[in-house]
Coordinates of C-alpha atoms and ligand atoms in Angstrom, one line a residue:
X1 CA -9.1 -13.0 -17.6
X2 CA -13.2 -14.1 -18.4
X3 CA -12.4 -17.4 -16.8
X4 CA -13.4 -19.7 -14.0
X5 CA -11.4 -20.8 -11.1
X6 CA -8.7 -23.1 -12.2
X7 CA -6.2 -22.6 -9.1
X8 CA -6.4 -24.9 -6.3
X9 CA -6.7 -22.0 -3.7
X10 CA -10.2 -22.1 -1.6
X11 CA -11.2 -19.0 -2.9
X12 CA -12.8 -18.4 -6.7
X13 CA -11.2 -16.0 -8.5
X14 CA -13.7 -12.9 -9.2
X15 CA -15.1 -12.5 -12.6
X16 CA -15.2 -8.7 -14.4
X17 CA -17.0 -7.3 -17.0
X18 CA -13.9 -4.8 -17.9
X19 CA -12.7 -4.7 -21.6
X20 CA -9.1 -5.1 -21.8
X21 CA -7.7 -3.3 -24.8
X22 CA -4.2 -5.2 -25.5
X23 CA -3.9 -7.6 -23.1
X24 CA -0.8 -8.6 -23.9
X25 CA 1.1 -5.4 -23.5
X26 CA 4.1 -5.5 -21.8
X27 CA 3.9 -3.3 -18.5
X28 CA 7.3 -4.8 -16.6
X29 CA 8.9 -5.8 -20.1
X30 CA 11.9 -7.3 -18.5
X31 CA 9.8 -9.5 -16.4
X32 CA 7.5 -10.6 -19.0
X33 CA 4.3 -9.3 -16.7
X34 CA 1.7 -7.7 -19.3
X35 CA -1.6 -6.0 -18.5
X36 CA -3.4 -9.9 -18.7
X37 CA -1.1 -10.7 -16.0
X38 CA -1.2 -8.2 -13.6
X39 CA -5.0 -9.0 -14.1
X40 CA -4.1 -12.2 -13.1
X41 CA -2.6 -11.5 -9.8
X42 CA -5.2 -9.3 -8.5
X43 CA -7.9 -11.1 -9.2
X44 CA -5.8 -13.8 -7.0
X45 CA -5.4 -11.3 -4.2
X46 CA -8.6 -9.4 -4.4
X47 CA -10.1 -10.5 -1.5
X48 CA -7.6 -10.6 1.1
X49 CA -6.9 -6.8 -0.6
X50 CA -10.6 -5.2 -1.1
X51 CA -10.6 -3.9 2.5
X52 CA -7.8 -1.6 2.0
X53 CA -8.3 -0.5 -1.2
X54 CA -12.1 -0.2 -1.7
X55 CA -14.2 3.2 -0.8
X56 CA -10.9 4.9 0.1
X57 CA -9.4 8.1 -2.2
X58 CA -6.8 6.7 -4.6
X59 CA -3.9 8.0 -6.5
X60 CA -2.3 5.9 -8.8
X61 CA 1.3 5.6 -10.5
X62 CA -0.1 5.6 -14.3
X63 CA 2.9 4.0 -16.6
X64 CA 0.0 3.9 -20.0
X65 CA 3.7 2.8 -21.7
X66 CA 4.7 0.1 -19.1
X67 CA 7.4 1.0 -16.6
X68 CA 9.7 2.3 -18.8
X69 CA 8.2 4.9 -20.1
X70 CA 6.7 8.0 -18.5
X71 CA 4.7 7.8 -15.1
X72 CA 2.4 9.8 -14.0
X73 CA 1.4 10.4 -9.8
X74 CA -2.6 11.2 -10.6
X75 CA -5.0 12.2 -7.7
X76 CA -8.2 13.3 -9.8
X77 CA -9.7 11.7 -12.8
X78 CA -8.9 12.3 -16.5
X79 CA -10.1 12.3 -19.5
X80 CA -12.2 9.4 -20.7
X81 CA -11.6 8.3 -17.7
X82 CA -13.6 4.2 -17.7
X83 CA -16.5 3.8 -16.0
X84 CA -15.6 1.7 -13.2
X85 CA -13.6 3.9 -11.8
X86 CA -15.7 6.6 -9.5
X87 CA -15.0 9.8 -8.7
X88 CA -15.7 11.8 -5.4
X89 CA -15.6 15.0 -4.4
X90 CA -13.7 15.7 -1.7
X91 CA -16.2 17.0 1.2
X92 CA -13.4 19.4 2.0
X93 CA -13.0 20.7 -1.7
X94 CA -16.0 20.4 -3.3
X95 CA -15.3 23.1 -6.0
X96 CA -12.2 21.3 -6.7
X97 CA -11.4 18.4 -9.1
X98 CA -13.0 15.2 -7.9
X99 CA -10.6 12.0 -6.5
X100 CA -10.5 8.6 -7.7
X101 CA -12.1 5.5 -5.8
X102 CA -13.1 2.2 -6.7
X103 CA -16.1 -0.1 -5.4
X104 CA -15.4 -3.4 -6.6
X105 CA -13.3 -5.8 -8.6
X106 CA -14.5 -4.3 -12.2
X107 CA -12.8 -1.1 -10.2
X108 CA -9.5 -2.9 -9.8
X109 CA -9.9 -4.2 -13.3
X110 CA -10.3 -1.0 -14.6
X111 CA -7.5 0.5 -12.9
X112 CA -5.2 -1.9 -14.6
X113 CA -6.8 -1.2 -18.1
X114 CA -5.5 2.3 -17.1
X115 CA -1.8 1.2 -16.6
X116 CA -1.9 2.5 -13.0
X117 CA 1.0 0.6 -12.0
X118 CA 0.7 1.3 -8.0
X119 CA -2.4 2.1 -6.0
X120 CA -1.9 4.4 -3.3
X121 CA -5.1 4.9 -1.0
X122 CA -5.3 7.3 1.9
X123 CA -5.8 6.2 5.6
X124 CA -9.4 7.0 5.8
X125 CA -12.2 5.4 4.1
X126 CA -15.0 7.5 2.0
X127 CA -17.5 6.6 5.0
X128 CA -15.5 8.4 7.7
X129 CA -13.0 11.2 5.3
X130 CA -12.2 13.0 8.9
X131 CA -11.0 10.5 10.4
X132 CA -8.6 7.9 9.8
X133 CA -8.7 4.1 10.6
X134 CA -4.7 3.3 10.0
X135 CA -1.5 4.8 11.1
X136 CA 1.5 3.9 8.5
X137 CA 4.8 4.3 9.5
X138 CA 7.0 4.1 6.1
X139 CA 11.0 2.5 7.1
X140 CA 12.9 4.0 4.6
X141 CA 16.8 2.8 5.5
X142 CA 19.8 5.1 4.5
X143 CA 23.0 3.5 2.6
X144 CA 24.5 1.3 4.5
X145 CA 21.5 0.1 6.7
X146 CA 21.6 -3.5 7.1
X147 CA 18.1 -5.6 6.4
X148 CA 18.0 -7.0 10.0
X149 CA 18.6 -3.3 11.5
X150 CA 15.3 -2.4 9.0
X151 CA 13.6 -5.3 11.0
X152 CA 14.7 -4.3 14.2
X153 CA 12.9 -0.9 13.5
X154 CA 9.9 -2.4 12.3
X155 CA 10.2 -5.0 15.6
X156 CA 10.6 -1.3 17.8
X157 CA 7.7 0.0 16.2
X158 CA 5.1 -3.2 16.6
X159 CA 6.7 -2.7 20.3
X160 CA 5.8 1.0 21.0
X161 CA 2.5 0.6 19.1
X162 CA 1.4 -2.2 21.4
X163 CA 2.8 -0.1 24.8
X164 CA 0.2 2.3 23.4
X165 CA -2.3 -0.1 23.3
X166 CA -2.7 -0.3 19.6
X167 CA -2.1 -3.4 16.8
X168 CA 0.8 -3.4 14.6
X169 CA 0.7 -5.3 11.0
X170 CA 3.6 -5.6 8.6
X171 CA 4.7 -4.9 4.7
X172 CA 6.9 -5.3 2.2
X173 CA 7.3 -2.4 0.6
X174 CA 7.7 -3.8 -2.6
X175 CA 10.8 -1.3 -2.9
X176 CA 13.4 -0.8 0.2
X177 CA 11.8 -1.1 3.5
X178 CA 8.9 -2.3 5.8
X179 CA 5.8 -0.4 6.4
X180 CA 4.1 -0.7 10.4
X181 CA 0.5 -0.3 10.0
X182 CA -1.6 0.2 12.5
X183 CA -5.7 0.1 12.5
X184 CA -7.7 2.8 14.1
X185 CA -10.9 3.0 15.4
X186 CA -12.1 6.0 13.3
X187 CA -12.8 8.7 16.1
X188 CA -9.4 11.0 16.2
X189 CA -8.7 13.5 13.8
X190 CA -5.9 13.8 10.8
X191 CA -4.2 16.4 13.0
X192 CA -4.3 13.8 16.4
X193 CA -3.1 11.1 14.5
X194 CA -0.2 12.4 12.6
X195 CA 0.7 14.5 15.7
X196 CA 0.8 10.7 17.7
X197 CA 2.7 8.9 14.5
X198 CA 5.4 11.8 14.6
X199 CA 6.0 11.7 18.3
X200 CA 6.2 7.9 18.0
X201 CA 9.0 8.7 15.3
X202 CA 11.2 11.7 17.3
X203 CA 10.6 9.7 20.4
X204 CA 12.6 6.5 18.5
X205 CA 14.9 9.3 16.9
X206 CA 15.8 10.8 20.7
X207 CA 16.4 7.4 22.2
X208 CA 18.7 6.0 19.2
X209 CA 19.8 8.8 17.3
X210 CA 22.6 6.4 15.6
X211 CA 19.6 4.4 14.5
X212 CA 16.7 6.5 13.5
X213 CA 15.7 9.8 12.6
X214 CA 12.7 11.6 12.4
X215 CA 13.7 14.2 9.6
X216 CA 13.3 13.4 6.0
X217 CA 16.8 15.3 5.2
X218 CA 18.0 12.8 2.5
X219 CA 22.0 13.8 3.8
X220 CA 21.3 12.7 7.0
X221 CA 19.9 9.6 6.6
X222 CA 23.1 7.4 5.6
X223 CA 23.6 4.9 8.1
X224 CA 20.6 5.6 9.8
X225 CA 16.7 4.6 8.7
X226 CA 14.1 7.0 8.7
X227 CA 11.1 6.7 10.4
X228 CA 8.3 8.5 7.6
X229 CA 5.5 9.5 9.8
X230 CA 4.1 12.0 6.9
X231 CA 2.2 9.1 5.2
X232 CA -0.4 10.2 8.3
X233 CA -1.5 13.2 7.1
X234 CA -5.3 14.5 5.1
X235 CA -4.7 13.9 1.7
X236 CA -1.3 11.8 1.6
X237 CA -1.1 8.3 1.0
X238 CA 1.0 5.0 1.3
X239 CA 1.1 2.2 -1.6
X240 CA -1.2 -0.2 -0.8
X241 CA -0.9 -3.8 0.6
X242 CA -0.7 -6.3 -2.5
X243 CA -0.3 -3.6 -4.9
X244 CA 2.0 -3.7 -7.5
X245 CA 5.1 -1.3 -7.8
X246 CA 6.3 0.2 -10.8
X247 CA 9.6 -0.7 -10.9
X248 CA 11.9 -3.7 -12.2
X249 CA 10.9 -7.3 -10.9
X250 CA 7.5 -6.5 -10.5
X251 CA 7.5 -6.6 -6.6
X252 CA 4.3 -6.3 -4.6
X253 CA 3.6 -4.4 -1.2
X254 CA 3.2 -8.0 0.3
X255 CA 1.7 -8.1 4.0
X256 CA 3.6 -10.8 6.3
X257 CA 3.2 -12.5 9.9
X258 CA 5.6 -10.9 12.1
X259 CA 7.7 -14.4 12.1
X260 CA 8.1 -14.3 9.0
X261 CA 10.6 -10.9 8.9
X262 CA 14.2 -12.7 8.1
X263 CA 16.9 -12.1 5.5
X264 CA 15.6 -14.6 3.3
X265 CA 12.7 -12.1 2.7
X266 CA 13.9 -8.8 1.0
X267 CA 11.7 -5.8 0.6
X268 CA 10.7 -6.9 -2.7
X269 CA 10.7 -10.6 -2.6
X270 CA 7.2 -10.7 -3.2
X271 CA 6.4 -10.1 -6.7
X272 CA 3.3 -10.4 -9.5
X273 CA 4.7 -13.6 -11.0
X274 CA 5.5 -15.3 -7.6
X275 CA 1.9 -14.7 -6.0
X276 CA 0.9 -18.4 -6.6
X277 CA 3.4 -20.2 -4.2
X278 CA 2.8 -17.6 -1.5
X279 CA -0.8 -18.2 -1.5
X280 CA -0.8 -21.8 -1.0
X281 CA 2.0 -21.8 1.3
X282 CA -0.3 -19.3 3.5
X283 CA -2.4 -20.4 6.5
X284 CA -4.4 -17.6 6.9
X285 CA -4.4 -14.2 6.3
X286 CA -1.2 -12.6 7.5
X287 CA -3.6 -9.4 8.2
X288 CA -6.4 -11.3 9.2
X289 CA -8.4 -9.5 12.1
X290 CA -6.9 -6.0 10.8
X291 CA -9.9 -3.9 11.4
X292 CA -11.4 -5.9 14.3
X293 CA -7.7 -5.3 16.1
X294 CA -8.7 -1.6 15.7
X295 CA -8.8 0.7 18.8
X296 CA -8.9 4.8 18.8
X297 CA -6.4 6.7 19.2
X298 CA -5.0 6.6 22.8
X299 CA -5.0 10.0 24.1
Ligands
LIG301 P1 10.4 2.4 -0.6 O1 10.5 1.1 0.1 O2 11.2 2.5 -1.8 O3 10.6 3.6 0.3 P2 7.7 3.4 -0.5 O4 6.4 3.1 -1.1 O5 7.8 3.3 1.0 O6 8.8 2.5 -1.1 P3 8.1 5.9 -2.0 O7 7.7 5.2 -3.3 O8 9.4 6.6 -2.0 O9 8.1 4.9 -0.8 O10 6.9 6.9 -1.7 C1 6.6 7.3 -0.5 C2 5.1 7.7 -0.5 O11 4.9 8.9 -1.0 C3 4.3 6.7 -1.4 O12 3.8 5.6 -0.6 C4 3.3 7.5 -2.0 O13 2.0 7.3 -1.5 C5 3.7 8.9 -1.9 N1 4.2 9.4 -3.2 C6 5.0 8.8 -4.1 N2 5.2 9.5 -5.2 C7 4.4 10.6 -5.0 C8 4.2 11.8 -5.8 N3 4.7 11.9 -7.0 N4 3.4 12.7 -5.3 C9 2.8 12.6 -4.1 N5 3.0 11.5 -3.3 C10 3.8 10.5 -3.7
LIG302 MN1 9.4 3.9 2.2
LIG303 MN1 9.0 7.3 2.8

């Protein structure tokens, strides 16, 4: 982890000054990723992945046991909690329990000493708390929904974003589906935008009900894919781009160029231990131009 750049890739790999305890515990045991090596990746990723995580509230998926032991969804700090990570009071609950965010690379660091095994941020940075600068819209396919039919939504969604004059960016989940995300200037309000990304989702439910639906009803969804607007609200979150999930393989939240959706790329193709090829075999930055693509919210 203390080491100098020995990949090929243009970019040096960040330094930290984060104490590992155990670096060689196992956190995906059946994938052989430990705590060194998830170190590894994101310090390969970090700067293609600062933007979305830095200054933004956090909650993290803490696994202190690796993933197969208990996990714990944590929005506010703990106990001893290391010193890289900050905490922020929420403007909104100042009285209550403080969130989590990170500044830098030491931050990420730390948050891997801590076991958190995902790193979900809000859609609004600590700059601007009121006002978010993404939409996500979370494809989450019912049994029996074919991979290309979860593309096609995702394809439907870049579509209607664009009618509406906004950018659309792609996921991996890392898990079953696609994530649409969508840069905002920061000018609407929580309430404006989620009420836009759930009209966007009935609006595809009302013109293909066989397709989509708008309702997170688990009983209806077979057959049909969900369109999750509700990542859009103050205070919820999405997992974020190049963060790990906590679940076997070890798959990442990978962003992708819109030609690269195909079958040969599943939801969780992209994984910790893979990271190396896909970064040489990149161009660019799948997401490059995110947050200059941003426009407000169109009324
Ligand atoms: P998949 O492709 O499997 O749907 P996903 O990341 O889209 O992956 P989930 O892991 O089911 O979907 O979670 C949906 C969102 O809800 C997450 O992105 C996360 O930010 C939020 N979330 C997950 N677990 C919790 C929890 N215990 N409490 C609050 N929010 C959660
Ligand atoms: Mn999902
Ligand atoms: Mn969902």
């Amino acid at each position: 982890i203390h080491r100098e750049d020995t990949q090929s890739s243009a970019k040096p790999v960040p330094k930290t000054s984060v104490t590992f305890s155990h670096p060689q515990r196992l956190y995906w045991p059946n994938d052989g990723v430990t705590k060194e090596g998830l170190a590894d990746y994101y310090a390969q990723v970090w700067h293609l992945m600062a933007p979305y995580i830095v200054d933004r509230p956090l909650a993290l998926l803490r696994c202190p046991d690796g993933i197969d032991g208990p996990h714990f969804f944590q929005k506010h700090p703990w106990r001893g909690t290391n010193k890289a990570i900050g905490q922020i009071a929420d403007p909104k609950d100042k009285r209550g329990e403080p969130l989590i965010r990170i500044t830098d690379f030491d931050g990420l660091m730390a948050l891997v000493q801590s076991a958190a095994l995902e790193i979900h941020p809000w859609g609004a940075t600590t700059r601007s708390w009121e006002k978010p600068d993404m939409i996500t819209m979370d494809l989450d396919p019912g049994e029996d929904v074919t991979w290309s039919d979860v593309i096609g939504a995702a394809l439907e969604l870049k579509q209607r974003f664009e009618d509406a004059g906004l950018a659309a960016f792609v996921k991996t989940s890392g898990g079953k589906g696609l994530h649409v995300v969508s840069p905002l200037k920061p000018q609407a309000g929580w309430t404006a935008v989620k009420a836009f990304a759930k009209a966007m989702a009935v609006s595809m439910a009302k013109d293909d009900g066989d397709k989509f639906i708008a309702v997170s009803t688990k009983s209806k969804r077979r057959g049909r894919i969900f369109i999750d607007y509700l990542r859009n609200g103050r205070g919820n979150t999405a997992v974020a781009p190049y963060s790990s999930r906590a679940r076997p393989g070890a798959a990442v939240s990978m962003p992708l160029e819109w030609s690269e959706l195909s079958d040969q790329i599943s939801p969780d193709y992209f994984t910790v231990t893979n990271i190396a090829p896909r970064l040489s075999a990149m161009k660019n930055d799948p997401w490059k131009g995110f947050f200059d693509a941003a426009q407000p919210l169109p009324k």
